[in-house]
């Protein structure tokens, strides 16, 4: 690995929990549980590599169409995971950010996420940005509405950037999607303008440090021209 070419921000579409569970004749929630363990491994790998921002697509605005049992299970897992790891995050200098709309997340989820965000807000190491109830189109609309409310009549790209959920989040140099699917699914549409993409057939619950480093190595071999020559 070239230490001088580590992406500052890596964003991941964690896909394939359901298929992983199905292959093992387990309920889908067992796949999400195994997915939470992959989150832990990936966070450690990102920290070790020197990545400063890690965005994980935990729940999309479209995921509300899943069966209630699965949604409830995912929300419960999120709360349990935050409860379990907030202390560790504080100790390991990890800062938690949430990107997404608060409505219609439950009071329990909002309380847990608010508490974890607050507890880690002074940390200066890796920022874990959880995309929760997140949709990129909604994020852009959110920015436009905020700008309209200021009375401004026309906007620049810088104006939009300044009203995203986290204006200070650098654009991801690298976006990873697991499970062999090759699409963006309403993830970071604004921020992905010049991102490099890495697709792997590995299902999210099997993702680990070695897979993460493979993605970084692939990124390091890319020639990024940003529209130039
Ligand atoms: C995609 O797999 C995964 C999700 C919709 C949820 C991501 C959640 C986790 C990784 C678990 C916990 C997360 C945290 C932050 C604690 P899928 O269900 O779409 O899989 P499939 O396409 O194989 O059905």
PDB file of C-alpha atoms and ligand atoms in Angstrom:
ATOM      1  CA  UNK A   1       0.000   0.000   0.000  1.00  0.00           C
ATOM      2  CA  UNK A   2       1.242   3.488  -0.863  1.00  0.00           C
ATOM      3  CA  UNK A   3       0.940   5.482   2.351  1.00  0.00           C
ATOM      4  CA  UNK A   4       0.849   8.783   0.485  1.00  0.00           C
ATOM      5  CA  UNK A   5      -2.208   7.722  -1.545  1.00  0.00           C
ATOM      6  CA  UNK A   6      -4.753   6.753   1.123  1.00  0.00           C
ATOM      7  CA  UNK A   7      -8.214   8.162   0.342  1.00  0.00           C
ATOM      8  CA  UNK A   8      -9.410  10.668   2.878  1.00  0.00           C
ATOM      9  CA  UNK A   9     -13.029   9.524   2.591  1.00  0.00           C
ATOM     10  CA  UNK A  10     -14.259   6.014   1.741  1.00  0.00           C
ATOM     11  CA  UNK A  11     -18.001   5.376   1.400  1.00  0.00           C
ATOM     12  CA  UNK A  12     -19.523   1.885   1.383  1.00  0.00           C
ATOM     13  CA  UNK A  13     -22.811   0.423   0.191  1.00  0.00           C
ATOM     14  CA  UNK A  14     -22.992  -2.612   2.468  1.00  0.00           C
ATOM     15  CA  UNK A  15     -24.982  -5.038   0.346  1.00  0.00           C
ATOM     16  CA  UNK A  16     -25.662  -8.767   0.475  1.00  0.00           C
ATOM     17  CA  UNK A  17     -26.709  -9.465   4.068  1.00  0.00           C
ATOM     18  CA  UNK A  18     -29.924 -11.145   2.939  1.00  0.00           C
ATOM     19  CA  UNK A  19     -28.223 -13.349   0.345  1.00  0.00           C
ATOM     20  CA  UNK A  20     -25.538 -14.341   2.856  1.00  0.00           C
ATOM     21  CA  UNK A  21     -28.248 -15.479   5.273  1.00  0.00           C
ATOM     22  CA  UNK A  22     -30.190 -17.289   2.541  1.00  0.00           C
ATOM     23  CA  UNK A  23     -27.090 -19.241   1.471  1.00  0.00           C
ATOM     24  CA  UNK A  24     -26.800 -20.443   5.049  1.00  0.00           C
ATOM     25  CA  UNK A  25     -30.544 -21.147   5.452  1.00  0.00           C
ATOM     26  CA  UNK A  26     -30.726 -18.490   8.169  1.00  0.00           C
ATOM     27  CA  UNK A  27     -33.262 -15.687   8.692  1.00  0.00           C
ATOM     28  CA  UNK A  28     -32.392 -12.368   7.038  1.00  0.00           C
ATOM     29  CA  UNK A  29     -31.740 -10.760  10.423  1.00  0.00           C
ATOM     30  CA  UNK A  30     -28.898 -13.212  11.006  1.00  0.00           C
ATOM     31  CA  UNK A  31     -27.327 -11.679   7.889  1.00  0.00           C
ATOM     32  CA  UNK A  32     -27.712  -8.183   9.316  1.00  0.00           C
ATOM     33  CA  UNK A  33     -26.180  -9.326  12.613  1.00  0.00           C
ATOM     34  CA  UNK A  34     -23.187 -10.701  10.736  1.00  0.00           C
ATOM     35  CA  UNK A  35     -23.176  -7.413   8.790  1.00  0.00           C
ATOM     36  CA  UNK A  36     -22.768  -5.485  12.044  1.00  0.00           C
ATOM     37  CA  UNK A  37     -19.638  -7.539  12.806  1.00  0.00           C
ATOM     38  CA  UNK A  38     -18.300  -6.635   9.340  1.00  0.00           C
ATOM     39  CA  UNK A  39     -18.906  -2.966  10.221  1.00  0.00           C
ATOM     40  CA  UNK A  40     -16.652  -3.368  13.252  1.00  0.00           C
ATOM     41  CA  UNK A  41     -13.889  -5.032  11.197  1.00  0.00           C
ATOM     42  CA  UNK A  42     -14.109  -2.402   8.475  1.00  0.00           C
ATOM     43  CA  UNK A  43     -13.986   0.468  10.933  1.00  0.00           C
ATOM     44  CA  UNK A  44     -10.794  -0.966  12.423  1.00  0.00           C
ATOM     45  CA  UNK A  45      -9.291  -1.510   8.966  1.00  0.00           C
ATOM     46  CA  UNK A  46     -10.124   2.048   7.903  1.00  0.00           C
ATOM     47  CA  UNK A  47      -8.567   3.473  11.060  1.00  0.00           C
ATOM     48  CA  UNK A  48      -5.479   1.343  10.593  1.00  0.00           C
ATOM     49  CA  UNK A  49      -5.092   2.487   6.982  1.00  0.00           C
ATOM     50  CA  UNK A  50      -5.376   6.146   7.977  1.00  0.00           C
ATOM     51  CA  UNK A  51      -8.738   6.903   6.355  1.00  0.00           C
ATOM     52  CA  UNK A  52     -10.275  10.015   7.966  1.00  0.00           C
ATOM     53  CA  UNK A  53     -13.947   9.653   6.953  1.00  0.00           C
ATOM     54  CA  UNK A  54     -15.912   6.429   6.512  1.00  0.00           C
ATOM     55  CA  UNK A  55     -19.513   6.702   5.326  1.00  0.00           C
ATOM     56  CA  UNK A  56     -21.628   3.555   5.650  1.00  0.00           C
ATOM     57  CA  UNK A  57     -25.058   3.211   4.023  1.00  0.00           C
ATOM     58  CA  UNK A  58     -26.944   1.738   6.992  1.00  0.00           C
ATOM     59  CA  UNK A  59     -30.553   2.416   5.963  1.00  0.00           C
ATOM     60  CA  UNK A  60     -31.916   4.131   2.867  1.00  0.00           C
ATOM     61  CA  UNK A  61     -35.129   6.120   2.479  1.00  0.00           C
ATOM     62  CA  UNK A  62     -36.256   3.242   0.235  1.00  0.00           C
ATOM     63  CA  UNK A  63     -35.588   0.567   2.881  1.00  0.00           C
ATOM     64  CA  UNK A  64     -38.891   1.470   4.600  1.00  0.00           C
ATOM     65  CA  UNK A  65     -40.583  -0.705   1.981  1.00  0.00           C
ATOM     66  CA  UNK A  66     -39.134  -3.853   3.628  1.00  0.00           C
ATOM     67  CA  UNK A  67     -41.269  -6.018   5.955  1.00  0.00           C
ATOM     68  CA  UNK A  68     -41.876  -4.369   9.337  1.00  0.00           C
ATOM     69  CA  UNK A  69     -40.157  -7.223  11.146  1.00  0.00           C
ATOM     70  CA  UNK A  70     -36.933  -6.636   9.213  1.00  0.00           C
ATOM     71  CA  UNK A  71     -37.053  -2.841   9.715  1.00  0.00           C
ATOM     72  CA  UNK A  72     -37.639  -3.260  13.456  1.00  0.00           C
ATOM     73  CA  UNK A  73     -34.800  -5.777  13.632  1.00  0.00           C
ATOM     74  CA  UNK A  74     -32.414  -3.443  11.800  1.00  0.00           C
ATOM     75  CA  UNK A  75     -33.299  -0.487  14.051  1.00  0.00           C
ATOM     76  CA  UNK A  76     -32.874  -2.620  17.161  1.00  0.00           C
ATOM     77  CA  UNK A  77     -29.491  -3.851  15.906  1.00  0.00           C
ATOM     78  CA  UNK A  78     -28.413  -0.286  15.244  1.00  0.00           C
ATOM     79  CA  UNK A  79     -29.391   0.808  18.766  1.00  0.00           C
ATOM     80  CA  UNK A  80     -27.698  -2.201  20.365  1.00  0.00           C
ATOM     81  CA  UNK A  81     -24.531  -1.671  18.334  1.00  0.00           C
ATOM     82  CA  UNK A  82     -24.365   2.027  19.233  1.00  0.00           C
ATOM     83  CA  UNK A  83     -25.006   1.254  22.869  1.00  0.00           C
ATOM     84  CA  UNK A  84     -22.286  -1.384  22.878  1.00  0.00           C
ATOM     85  CA  UNK A  85     -19.620   0.644  21.040  1.00  0.00           C
ATOM     86  CA  UNK A  86     -20.095   4.296  22.029  1.00  0.00           C
ATOM     87  CA  UNK A  87     -17.652   3.961  24.930  1.00  0.00           C
ATOM     88  CA  UNK A  88     -15.092   2.281  22.626  1.00  0.00           C
ATOM     89  CA  UNK A  89     -15.623   5.006  20.044  1.00  0.00           C
ATOM     90  CA  UNK A  90     -14.894   7.698  22.620  1.00  0.00           C
ATOM     91  CA  UNK A  91     -11.764   5.826  23.705  1.00  0.00           C
ATOM     92  CA  UNK A  92     -10.612   5.235  20.118  1.00  0.00           C
ATOM     93  CA  UNK A  93     -11.075   8.882  19.117  1.00  0.00           C
ATOM     94  CA  UNK A  94     -13.883   8.037  16.635  1.00  0.00           C
ATOM     95  CA  UNK A  95     -16.449  10.733  15.916  1.00  0.00           C
ATOM     96  CA  UNK A  96     -19.941   9.695  14.862  1.00  0.00           C
ATOM     97  CA  UNK A  97     -21.974  11.689  12.364  1.00  0.00           C
ATOM     98  CA  UNK A  98     -25.404  10.817  11.015  1.00  0.00           C
ATOM     99  CA  UNK A  99     -26.541  11.757   7.517  1.00  0.00           C
ATOM    100  CA  UNK A 100     -30.239  11.509   6.780  1.00  0.00           C
ATOM    101  CA  UNK A 101     -33.690  12.779   7.687  1.00  0.00           C
ATOM    102  CA  UNK A 102     -34.888  12.376  11.275  1.00  0.00           C
ATOM    103  CA  UNK A 103     -38.504  11.708  10.255  1.00  0.00           C
ATOM    104  CA  UNK A 104     -39.848   8.982  10.622  1.00  0.00           C
ATOM    105  CA  UNK A 105     -37.092   7.430  12.785  1.00  0.00           C
ATOM    106  CA  UNK A 106     -38.394   6.319  16.176  1.00  0.00           C
ATOM    107  CA  UNK A 107     -37.697   8.326  19.369  1.00  0.00           C
ATOM    108  CA  UNK A 108     -35.593   5.403  20.644  1.00  0.00           C
ATOM    109  CA  UNK A 109     -33.345   5.460  17.563  1.00  0.00           C
ATOM    110  CA  UNK A 110     -33.067   9.262  17.641  1.00  0.00           C
ATOM    111  CA  UNK A 111     -32.194   9.223  21.322  1.00  0.00           C
ATOM    112  CA  UNK A 112     -29.504   6.572  20.825  1.00  0.00           C
ATOM    113  CA  UNK A 113     -27.961   8.264  17.790  1.00  0.00           C
ATOM    114  CA  UNK A 114     -28.105  11.768  19.341  1.00  0.00           C
ATOM    115  CA  UNK A 115     -26.411  10.463  22.446  1.00  0.00           C
ATOM    116  CA  UNK A 116     -23.621   8.732  20.488  1.00  0.00           C
ATOM    117  CA  UNK A 117     -23.100  11.795  18.268  1.00  0.00           C
ATOM    118  CA  UNK A 118     -22.847  14.030  21.342  1.00  0.00           C
ATOM    119  CA  UNK A 119     -20.543  11.679  23.258  1.00  0.00           C
ATOM    120  CA  UNK A 120     -18.072  11.516  20.362  1.00  0.00           C
ATOM    121  CA  UNK A 121     -18.370  15.078  19.054  1.00  0.00           C
ATOM    122  CA  UNK A 122     -14.991  16.241  20.416  1.00  0.00           C
ATOM    123  CA  UNK A 123     -13.073  13.326  18.909  1.00  0.00           C
ATOM    124  CA  UNK A 124     -10.503  14.118  16.260  1.00  0.00           C
ATOM    125  CA  UNK A 125      -9.713  10.707  14.736  1.00  0.00           C
ATOM    126  CA  UNK A 126     -11.781   8.897  12.127  1.00  0.00           C
ATOM    127  CA  UNK A 127     -15.288  10.213  11.484  1.00  0.00           C
ATOM    128  CA  UNK A 128     -17.847   7.447  11.011  1.00  0.00           C
ATOM    129  CA  UNK A 129     -20.689   8.972   9.012  1.00  0.00           C
ATOM    130  CA  UNK A 130     -23.720   6.685   9.191  1.00  0.00           C
ATOM    131  CA  UNK A 131     -26.153   7.228   6.342  1.00  0.00           C
ATOM    132  CA  UNK A 132     -29.388   6.482   8.173  1.00  0.00           C
ATOM    133  CA  UNK A 133     -32.777   7.102   6.627  1.00  0.00           C
ATOM    134  CA  UNK A 134     -30.617   8.570   3.889  1.00  0.00           C
ATOM    135  CA  UNK A 135     -31.456   9.371   0.273  1.00  0.00           C
ATOM    136  CA  UNK A 136     -29.173  11.491  -1.887  1.00  0.00           C
ATOM    137  CA  UNK A 137     -32.056  13.110  -3.768  1.00  0.00           C
ATOM    138  CA  UNK A 138     -33.645  14.021  -0.438  1.00  0.00           C
ATOM    139  CA  UNK A 139     -30.306  15.486   0.708  1.00  0.00           C
ATOM    140  CA  UNK A 140     -30.127  17.726  -2.369  1.00  0.00           C
ATOM    141  CA  UNK A 141     -33.770  18.785  -1.913  1.00  0.00           C
ATOM    142  CA  UNK A 142     -33.002  19.506   1.753  1.00  0.00           C
ATOM    143  CA  UNK A 143     -30.133  21.805   0.648  1.00  0.00           C
ATOM    144  CA  UNK A 144     -32.278  23.553  -1.985  1.00  0.00           C
ATOM    145  CA  UNK A 145     -35.124  24.124   0.492  1.00  0.00           C
ATOM    146  CA  UNK A 146     -32.701  25.588   3.022  1.00  0.00           C
ATOM    147  CA  UNK A 147     -31.377  27.942   0.336  1.00  0.00           C
ATOM    148  CA  UNK A 148     -34.873  28.956  -0.797  1.00  0.00           C
ATOM    149  CA  UNK A 149     -35.681  29.790   2.825  1.00  0.00           C
ATOM    150  CA  UNK A 150     -32.822  32.318   2.827  1.00  0.00           C
ATOM    151  CA  UNK A 151     -34.587  34.230   0.033  1.00  0.00           C
ATOM    152  CA  UNK A 152     -31.791  33.637  -2.470  1.00  0.00           C
ATOM    153  CA  UNK A 153     -32.996  33.305  -6.097  1.00  0.00           C
ATOM    154  CA  UNK A 154     -30.184  31.379  -7.754  1.00  0.00           C
ATOM    155  CA  UNK A 155     -27.595  29.018  -6.380  1.00  0.00           C
ATOM    156  CA  UNK A 156     -24.038  27.931  -7.114  1.00  0.00           C
ATOM    157  CA  UNK A 157     -22.615  24.441  -6.521  1.00  0.00           C
ATOM    158  CA  UNK A 158     -20.853  25.934  -3.476  1.00  0.00           C
ATOM    159  CA  UNK A 159     -24.246  27.074  -2.103  1.00  0.00           C
ATOM    160  CA  UNK A 160     -25.645  23.550  -2.432  1.00  0.00           C
ATOM    161  CA  UNK A 161     -22.515  22.063  -0.829  1.00  0.00           C
ATOM    162  CA  UNK A 162     -22.866  24.457   2.114  1.00  0.00           C
ATOM    163  CA  UNK A 163     -26.372  23.136   2.851  1.00  0.00           C
ATOM    164  CA  UNK A 164     -25.807  19.383   2.605  1.00  0.00           C
ATOM    165  CA  UNK A 165     -26.256  17.333   5.804  1.00  0.00           C
ATOM    166  CA  UNK A 166     -22.520  17.716   6.552  1.00  0.00           C
ATOM    167  CA  UNK A 167     -21.010  20.522   4.497  1.00  0.00           C
ATOM    168  CA  UNK A 168     -17.550  19.718   5.866  1.00  0.00           C
ATOM    169  CA  UNK A 169     -17.609  16.095   4.711  1.00  0.00           C
ATOM    170  CA  UNK A 170     -15.023  15.835   1.913  1.00  0.00           C
ATOM    171  CA  UNK A 171     -16.193  14.102  -1.258  1.00  0.00           C
ATOM    172  CA  UNK A 172     -15.463  10.365  -1.160  1.00  0.00           C
ATOM    173  CA  UNK A 173     -12.488   9.507  -3.334  1.00  0.00           C
ATOM    174  CA  UNK A 174     -13.617   5.865  -3.239  1.00  0.00           C
ATOM    175  CA  UNK A 175     -17.064   4.243  -3.135  1.00  0.00           C
ATOM    176  CA  UNK A 176     -17.242   0.499  -2.501  1.00  0.00           C
ATOM    177  CA  UNK A 177     -20.300  -1.694  -3.111  1.00  0.00           C
ATOM    178  CA  UNK A 178     -20.349  -5.313  -2.081  1.00  0.00           C
ATOM    179  CA  UNK A 179     -22.401  -8.275  -3.337  1.00  0.00           C
ATOM    180  CA  UNK A 180     -21.827  -7.841  -7.063  1.00  0.00           C
ATOM    181  CA  UNK A 181     -24.472  -5.145  -7.592  1.00  0.00           C
ATOM    182  CA  UNK A 182     -23.121  -2.212  -9.581  1.00  0.00           C
ATOM    183  CA  UNK A 183     -25.326   0.804  -8.936  1.00  0.00           C
ATOM    184  CA  UNK A 184     -25.464   3.836  -6.650  1.00  0.00           C
ATOM    185  CA  UNK A 185     -28.997   3.379  -5.240  1.00  0.00           C
ATOM    186  CA  UNK A 186     -29.579   7.025  -4.240  1.00  0.00           C
ATOM    187  CA  UNK A 187     -26.269   7.211  -2.324  1.00  0.00           C
ATOM    188  CA  UNK A 188     -24.153  10.405  -2.255  1.00  0.00           C
ATOM    189  CA  UNK A 189     -25.235  11.551  -5.725  1.00  0.00           C
ATOM    190  CA  UNK A 190     -23.859  15.058  -5.184  1.00  0.00           C
ATOM    191  CA  UNK A 191     -20.607  13.991  -3.533  1.00  0.00           C
ATOM    192  CA  UNK A 192     -19.850  11.163  -6.006  1.00  0.00           C
ATOM    193  CA  UNK A 193     -19.222  13.471  -8.984  1.00  0.00           C
ATOM    194  CA  UNK A 194     -15.580  12.338  -9.246  1.00  0.00           C
ATOM    195  CA  UNK A 195     -15.495   9.282  -6.998  1.00  0.00           C
ATOM    196  CA  UNK A 196     -13.759   6.078  -8.034  1.00  0.00           C
ATOM    197  CA  UNK A 197     -15.956   2.973  -7.775  1.00  0.00           C
ATOM    198  CA  UNK A 198     -14.952  -0.457  -6.537  1.00  0.00           C
ATOM    199  CA  UNK A 199     -17.366  -3.362  -6.899  1.00  0.00           C
ATOM    200  CA  UNK A 200     -16.752  -6.735  -5.328  1.00  0.00           C
ATOM    201  CA  UNK A 201     -18.820  -9.935  -5.376  1.00  0.00           C
ATOM    202  CA  UNK A 202     -18.034 -10.474  -1.671  1.00  0.00           C
ATOM    203  CA  UNK A 203     -21.221 -10.340   0.414  1.00  0.00           C
ATOM    204  CA  UNK A 204     -21.113  -7.682   3.144  1.00  0.00           C
ATOM    205  CA  UNK A 205     -21.016 -10.116   6.124  1.00  0.00           C
ATOM    206  CA  UNK A 206     -17.822 -11.617   4.620  1.00  0.00           C
ATOM    207  CA  UNK A 207     -16.135  -8.234   4.131  1.00  0.00           C
ATOM    208  CA  UNK A 208     -12.943  -7.797   6.158  1.00  0.00           C
ATOM    209  CA  UNK A 209      -9.628  -5.964   6.379  1.00  0.00           C
ATOM    210  CA  UNK A 210      -8.127  -7.907   3.450  1.00  0.00           C
ATOM    211  CA  UNK A 211     -11.094  -6.967   1.217  1.00  0.00           C
ATOM    212  CA  UNK A 212     -10.934  -3.360   2.374  1.00  0.00           C
ATOM    213  CA  UNK A 213      -7.226  -3.194   1.559  1.00  0.00           C
ATOM    214  CA  UNK A 214      -7.866  -4.735  -1.882  1.00  0.00           C
ATOM    215  CA  UNK A 215     -10.263  -1.870  -2.588  1.00  0.00           C
ATOM    216  CA  UNK A 216      -7.663   0.670  -1.433  1.00  0.00           C
ATOM    217  CA  UNK A 217      -5.025  -0.925  -3.651  1.00  0.00           C
ATOM    218  CA  UNK A 218      -7.367  -0.819  -6.636  1.00  0.00           C
ATOM    219  CA  UNK A 219      -7.998   2.868  -5.911  1.00  0.00           C
ATOM    220  CA  UNK A 220      -4.278   3.542  -5.752  1.00  0.00           C
ATOM    221  CA  UNK A 221      -3.862   2.182  -9.282  1.00  0.00           C
ATOM    222  CA  UNK A 222      -6.452   4.548 -10.771  1.00  0.00           C
ATOM    223  CA  UNK A 223      -5.515   7.638 -12.795  1.00  0.00           C
ATOM    224  CA  UNK A 224      -7.777  10.451 -11.626  1.00  0.00           C
ATOM    225  CA  UNK A 225      -8.043  13.297 -14.121  1.00  0.00           C
ATOM    226  CA  UNK A 226     -11.092  15.270 -12.921  1.00  0.00           C
ATOM    227  CA  UNK A 227     -12.044  16.138 -16.486  1.00  0.00           C
ATOM    228  CA  UNK A 228      -8.493  17.178 -17.354  1.00  0.00           C
ATOM    229  CA  UNK A 229      -5.934  15.255 -19.417  1.00  0.00           C
TER     230      UNK A 229
HETATM  231  C1  LIG B   1     -28.034  -4.608   2.602  1.00  0.00           C
HETATM  232  O1  LIG B   1     -28.212  -5.995   2.554  1.00  0.00           O
HETATM  233  C2  LIG B   1     -27.899  -4.111   3.939  1.00  0.00           C
HETATM  234  C3  LIG B   1     -28.753  -3.247   4.555  1.00  0.00           C
HETATM  235  C4  LIG B   1     -29.974  -2.744   3.946  1.00  0.00           C
HETATM  236  C5  LIG B   1     -28.536  -2.771   5.912  1.00  0.00           C
HETATM  237  C6  LIG B   1     -27.139  -2.566   6.357  1.00  0.00           C
HETATM  238  C7  LIG B   1     -27.064  -2.961   7.763  1.00  0.00           C
HETATM  239  C8  LIG B   1     -26.042  -3.563   8.372  1.00  0.00           C
HETATM  240  C9  LIG B   1     -24.747  -3.835   7.730  1.00  0.00           C
HETATM  241  C10 LIG B   1     -26.206  -4.039   9.752  1.00  0.00           C
HETATM  242  C11 LIG B   1     -25.925  -3.164  10.863  1.00  0.00           C
HETATM  243  C12 LIG B   1     -25.376  -1.832  10.623  1.00  0.00           C
HETATM  244  C13 LIG B   1     -24.870  -1.061  11.597  1.00  0.00           C
HETATM  245  C14 LIG B   1     -24.359   0.304  11.241  1.00  0.00           C
HETATM  246  C15 LIG B   1     -24.779  -1.492  12.993  1.00  0.00           C
HETATM  247  P1  LIG B   1     -29.552  -6.575   1.971  1.00  0.00           P
HETATM  248  O2  LIG B   1     -30.451  -6.852   3.102  1.00  0.00           O
HETATM  249  O3  LIG B   1     -30.094  -5.635   0.939  1.00  0.00           O
HETATM  250  O4  LIG B   1     -29.039  -7.888   1.292  1.00  0.00           O
HETATM  251  P2  LIG B   1     -29.636  -8.630   0.011  1.00  0.00           P
HETATM  252  O5  LIG B   1     -29.541  -7.646  -1.138  1.00  0.00           O
HETATM  253  O6  LIG B   1     -28.744  -9.795  -0.136  1.00  0.00           O
HETATM  254  O7  LIG B   1     -31.046  -9.003   0.355  1.00  0.00           O
END
